[in-house]
Structure formats: C-alpha cells, structure tokens
Protein backbone atom coordinates (compact mmCIF):
# COMPACT_ATOMS: atom_id res chain seq x y z
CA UNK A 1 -13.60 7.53 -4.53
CA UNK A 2 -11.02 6.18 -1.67
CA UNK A 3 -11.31 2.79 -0.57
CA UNK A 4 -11.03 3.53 2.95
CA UNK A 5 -14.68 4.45 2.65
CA UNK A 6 -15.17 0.81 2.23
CA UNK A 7 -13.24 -0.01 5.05
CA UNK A 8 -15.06 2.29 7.07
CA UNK A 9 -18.39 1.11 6.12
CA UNK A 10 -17.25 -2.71 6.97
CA UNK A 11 -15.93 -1.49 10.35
CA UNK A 12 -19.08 0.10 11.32
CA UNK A 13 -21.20 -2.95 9.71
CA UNK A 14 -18.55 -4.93 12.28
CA UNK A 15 -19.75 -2.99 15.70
CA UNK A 16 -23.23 -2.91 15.03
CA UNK A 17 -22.77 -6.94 14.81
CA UNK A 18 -21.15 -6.71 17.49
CA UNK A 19 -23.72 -4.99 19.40
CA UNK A 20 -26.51 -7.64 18.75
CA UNK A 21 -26.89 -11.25 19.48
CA UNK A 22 -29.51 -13.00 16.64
CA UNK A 23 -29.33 -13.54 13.31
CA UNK A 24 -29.24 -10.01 13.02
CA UNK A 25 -25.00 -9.97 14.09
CA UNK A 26 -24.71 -12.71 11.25
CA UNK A 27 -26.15 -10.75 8.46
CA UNK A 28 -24.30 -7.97 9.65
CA UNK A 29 -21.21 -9.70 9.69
CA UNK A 30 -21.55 -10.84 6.51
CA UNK A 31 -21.69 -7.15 5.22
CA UNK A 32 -18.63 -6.27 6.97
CA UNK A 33 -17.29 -9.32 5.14
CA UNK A 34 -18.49 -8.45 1.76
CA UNK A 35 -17.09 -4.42 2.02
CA UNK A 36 -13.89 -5.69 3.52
CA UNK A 37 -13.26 -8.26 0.56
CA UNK A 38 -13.93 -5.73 -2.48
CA UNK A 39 -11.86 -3.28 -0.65
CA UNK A 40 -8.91 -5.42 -1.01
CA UNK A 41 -9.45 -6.44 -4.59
CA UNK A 42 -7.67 -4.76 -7.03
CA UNK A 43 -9.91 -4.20 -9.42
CA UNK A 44 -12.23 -1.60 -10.29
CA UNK A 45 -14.11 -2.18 -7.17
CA UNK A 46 -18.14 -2.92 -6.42
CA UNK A 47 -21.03 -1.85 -8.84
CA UNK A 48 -24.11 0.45 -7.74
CA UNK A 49 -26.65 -2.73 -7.64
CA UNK A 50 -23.93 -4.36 -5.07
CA UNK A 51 -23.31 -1.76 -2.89
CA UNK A 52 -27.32 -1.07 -2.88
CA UNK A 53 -27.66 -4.55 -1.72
CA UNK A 54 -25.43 -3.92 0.89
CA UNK A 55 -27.02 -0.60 1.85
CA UNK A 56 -30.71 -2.23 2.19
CA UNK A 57 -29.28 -5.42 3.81
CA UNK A 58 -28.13 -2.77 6.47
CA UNK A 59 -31.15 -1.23 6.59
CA UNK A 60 -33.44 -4.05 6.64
CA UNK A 61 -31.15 -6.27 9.29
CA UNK A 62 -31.01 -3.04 11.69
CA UNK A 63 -34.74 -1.58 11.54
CA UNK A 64 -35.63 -2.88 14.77
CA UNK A 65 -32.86 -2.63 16.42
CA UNK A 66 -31.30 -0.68 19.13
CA UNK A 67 -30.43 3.29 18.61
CA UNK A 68 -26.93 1.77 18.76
CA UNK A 69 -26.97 -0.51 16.51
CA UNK A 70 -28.58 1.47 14.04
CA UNK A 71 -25.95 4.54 14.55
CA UNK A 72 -23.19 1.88 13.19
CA UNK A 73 -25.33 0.86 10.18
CA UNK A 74 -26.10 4.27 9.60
CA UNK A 75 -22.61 5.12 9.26
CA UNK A 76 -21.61 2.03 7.37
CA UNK A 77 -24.71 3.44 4.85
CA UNK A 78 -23.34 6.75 4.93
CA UNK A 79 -19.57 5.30 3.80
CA UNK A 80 -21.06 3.30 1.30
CA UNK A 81 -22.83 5.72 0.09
CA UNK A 82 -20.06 8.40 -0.23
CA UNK A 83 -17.92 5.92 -1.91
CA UNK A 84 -20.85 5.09 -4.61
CA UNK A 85 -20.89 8.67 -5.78
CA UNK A 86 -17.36 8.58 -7.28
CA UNK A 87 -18.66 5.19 -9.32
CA UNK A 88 -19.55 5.71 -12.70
CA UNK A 89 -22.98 4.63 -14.16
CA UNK A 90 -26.79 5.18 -12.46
C-alpha cells in the first residue's frame, strides 16, 4: 500500500476536471482534493467507506461524460482501488 497510488488517483481525478466544463470539473476537483490531502497526512491514511465514496463520486460525476474524461476517472478508480487492497478491514 504506497501512497503514490493516491497521488496518482488525484492526478487523474485532476485531468478529467480538467477536461470538462460544468459542475462535473468541480466535483472532480474536489476528489483530486480529497486524495491529495490524505496522501499527505501522516497518519494511517483513508478508510474503505472513504475511498468508496470517492470511487462512486468518480463514477457517478463521469457517467455521461466524454470517453476522455472517463479514461482519467477510470484510472483514478483503478489507483484507488489498488491502494484499498493493502487496507485492512472489509
């Protein structure tokens, strides 16, 4: 469980802000946020119910949007997820 997967996740959350211009690139942005700020803490780092809020905020934010846009949060998903396997519990 490395960190960087967090950081990864927050830069792809980043582009696929980027990428759109609604509310969408807010609530993206706001993910990107989130990952970027427990990936600095020093503590234990997030829980499974956080990161799956994360993960369906992705999801939900990016269902119709572009193939692009989607490929980010996609990736973001798939860092999240990667990291959430080395976290103890559910």
């Amino acid at each position: 469980m490395t960190r960087q997967l967090l950081v990864d996740a927050a830069e792809h959350a980043e582009r696929a802000a980027e990428a759109v211009d609604d509310g969408t690139a807010e609530r993206l942005a706001g993910v990107a946020d989130d990952l970027r700020a427990v990936a600095d803490e020093s503590r234990s780092g997030p829980d499974h119910g956080w990161m799956a809020k994360r993960i369906n905020t992705l999801r939900e934010a990016t269902s119709n949007a572009d193939e692009g846009v989607r490929e980010h949060a996609d990736a973001a998903i798939e860092s999240i997820s990667e990291y959430r396997e080395g976290v103890p519990g559910v």
